[in-house]
Amino acid sequence: MADITWEAPFCGEGSSCFRLGTDADGKGYIAVAGQEENPLTDSLEALRTLITDIKAGKADHLL
């Protein structure tokens, strides 16, 4: 596995904690805190788009 630099966990109120990470090859990672060995990975641009769309409410129907 790539050498991932993880940021501090982001924890929502009453929900799971997530961690964001990057590697030297420019890939981005999202993982549940404590399960970093099984991250979701894609390009930084793809993960940036995902996070931006979630913040814009495009996933609100899933809640």
PDB file of C-alpha atoms in Angstrom:
ATOM      1  CA  MET A   1       0.000   0.000   0.000  1.00  0.00           C
ATOM      2  CA  ALA A   2       1.130   3.551  -0.692  1.00  0.00           C
ATOM      3  CA  ASP A   3       2.627   5.682   2.075  1.00  0.00           C
ATOM      4  CA  ILE A   4      -0.461   7.716   2.991  1.00  0.00           C
ATOM      5  CA  THR A   5      -0.312  10.905   5.033  1.00  0.00           C
ATOM      6  CA  TRP A   6      -3.548  10.970   7.044  1.00  0.00           C
ATOM      7  CA  GLU A   7      -5.122  14.115   8.471  1.00  0.00           C
ATOM      8  CA  ALA A   8      -6.740  14.190  11.903  1.00  0.00           C
ATOM      9  CA  PRO A   9     -10.134  12.450  12.008  1.00  0.00           C
ATOM     10  CA  PHE A  10     -13.236  14.467  11.127  1.00  0.00           C
ATOM     11  CA  CYS A  11     -16.131  13.471  13.358  1.00  0.00           C
ATOM     12  CA  GLY A  12     -19.704  14.570  12.816  1.00  0.00           C
ATOM     13  CA  GLU A  13     -22.068  14.837  15.758  1.00  0.00           C
ATOM     14  CA  GLY A  14     -23.215  11.332  16.652  1.00  0.00           C
ATOM     15  CA  SER A  15     -21.658   9.730  13.585  1.00  0.00           C
ATOM     16  CA  SER A  16     -18.569   7.891  12.441  1.00  0.00           C
ATOM     17  CA  CYS A  17     -15.212   9.610  12.176  1.00  0.00           C
ATOM     18  CA  PHE A  18     -13.556   9.840   8.777  1.00  0.00           C
ATOM     19  CA  ARG A  19      -9.985  10.568   7.756  1.00  0.00           C
ATOM     20  CA  LEU A  20      -8.685  12.165   4.580  1.00  0.00           C
ATOM     21  CA  GLY A  21      -5.238  11.357   3.259  1.00  0.00           C
ATOM     22  CA  THR A  22      -2.913  11.853   0.313  1.00  0.00           C
ATOM     23  CA  ASP A  23       0.128  10.069  -1.066  1.00  0.00           C
ATOM     24  CA  ALA A  24       3.192  11.171  -3.017  1.00  0.00           C
ATOM     25  CA  ASP A  25       1.570  10.120  -6.326  1.00  0.00           C
ATOM     26  CA  GLY A  26      -1.256  12.646  -5.958  1.00  0.00           C
ATOM     27  CA  LYS A  27      -3.992  10.198  -4.993  1.00  0.00           C
ATOM     28  CA  GLY A  28      -6.565  11.048  -2.359  1.00  0.00           C
ATOM     29  CA  TYR A  29      -7.987   8.692   0.257  1.00  0.00           C
ATOM     30  CA  ILE A  30     -11.042   8.619   2.530  1.00  0.00           C
ATOM     31  CA  ALA A  31     -11.354   6.056   5.316  1.00  0.00           C
ATOM     32  CA  VAL A  32     -13.367   5.424   8.433  1.00  0.00           C
ATOM     33  CA  ALA A  33     -11.110   6.229  11.386  1.00  0.00           C
ATOM     34  CA  GLY A  34      -9.577   2.990  12.622  1.00  0.00           C
ATOM     35  CA  GLN A  35     -10.074   1.285   9.255  1.00  0.00           C
ATOM     36  CA  GLU A  36      -7.408   3.118   7.254  1.00  0.00           C
ATOM     37  CA  GLU A  37      -6.285  -0.197   5.737  1.00  0.00           C
ATOM     38  CA  ASN A  38      -9.496  -0.163   3.600  1.00  0.00           C
ATOM     39  CA  PRO A  39      -9.678   3.345   2.110  1.00  0.00           C
ATOM     40  CA  LEU A  40     -11.701   4.661  -0.793  1.00  0.00           C
ATOM     41  CA  THR A  41      -9.144   5.995  -3.272  1.00  0.00           C
ATOM     42  CA  ASP A  42      -9.263   8.096  -6.428  1.00  0.00           C
ATOM     43  CA  SER A  43      -7.619  11.158  -7.886  1.00  0.00           C
ATOM     44  CA  LEU A  44      -7.587  14.266  -5.726  1.00  0.00           C
ATOM     45  CA  GLU A  45      -9.868  15.963  -8.271  1.00  0.00           C
ATOM     46  CA  ALA A  46     -12.446  13.166  -8.091  1.00  0.00           C
ATOM     47  CA  LEU A  47     -12.506  13.231  -4.290  1.00  0.00           C
ATOM     48  CA  ARG A  48     -12.638  17.044  -4.298  1.00  0.00           C
ATOM     49  CA  THR A  49     -15.697  16.860  -6.581  1.00  0.00           C
ATOM     50  CA  LEU A  50     -17.326  14.250  -4.319  1.00  0.00           C
ATOM     51  CA  ILE A  51     -16.857  16.375  -1.198  1.00  0.00           C
ATOM     52  CA  THR A  52     -17.997  19.561  -2.960  1.00  0.00           C
ATOM     53  CA  ASP A  53     -21.138  17.844  -4.255  1.00  0.00           C
ATOM     54  CA  ILE A  54     -21.947  16.448  -0.806  1.00  0.00           C
ATOM     55  CA  LYS A  55     -21.510  19.907   0.727  1.00  0.00           C
ATOM     56  CA  ALA A  56     -23.810  21.330  -1.973  1.00  0.00           C
ATOM     57  CA  GLY A  57     -26.578  18.956  -0.872  1.00  0.00           C
ATOM     58  CA  LYS A  58     -26.477  16.574  -3.816  1.00  0.00           C
ATOM     59  CA  ALA A  59     -26.525  13.565  -1.458  1.00  0.00           C
ATOM     60  CA  ASP A  60     -29.181  14.855   0.956  1.00  0.00           C
ATOM     61  CA  HIS A  61     -31.727  12.393  -0.430  1.00  0.00           C
ATOM     62  CA  LEU A  62     -29.621   9.581   1.066  1.00  0.00           C
ATOM     63  CA  LEU A  63     -30.148  10.858   4.603  1.00  0.00           C
TER      64      LEU A  63
END
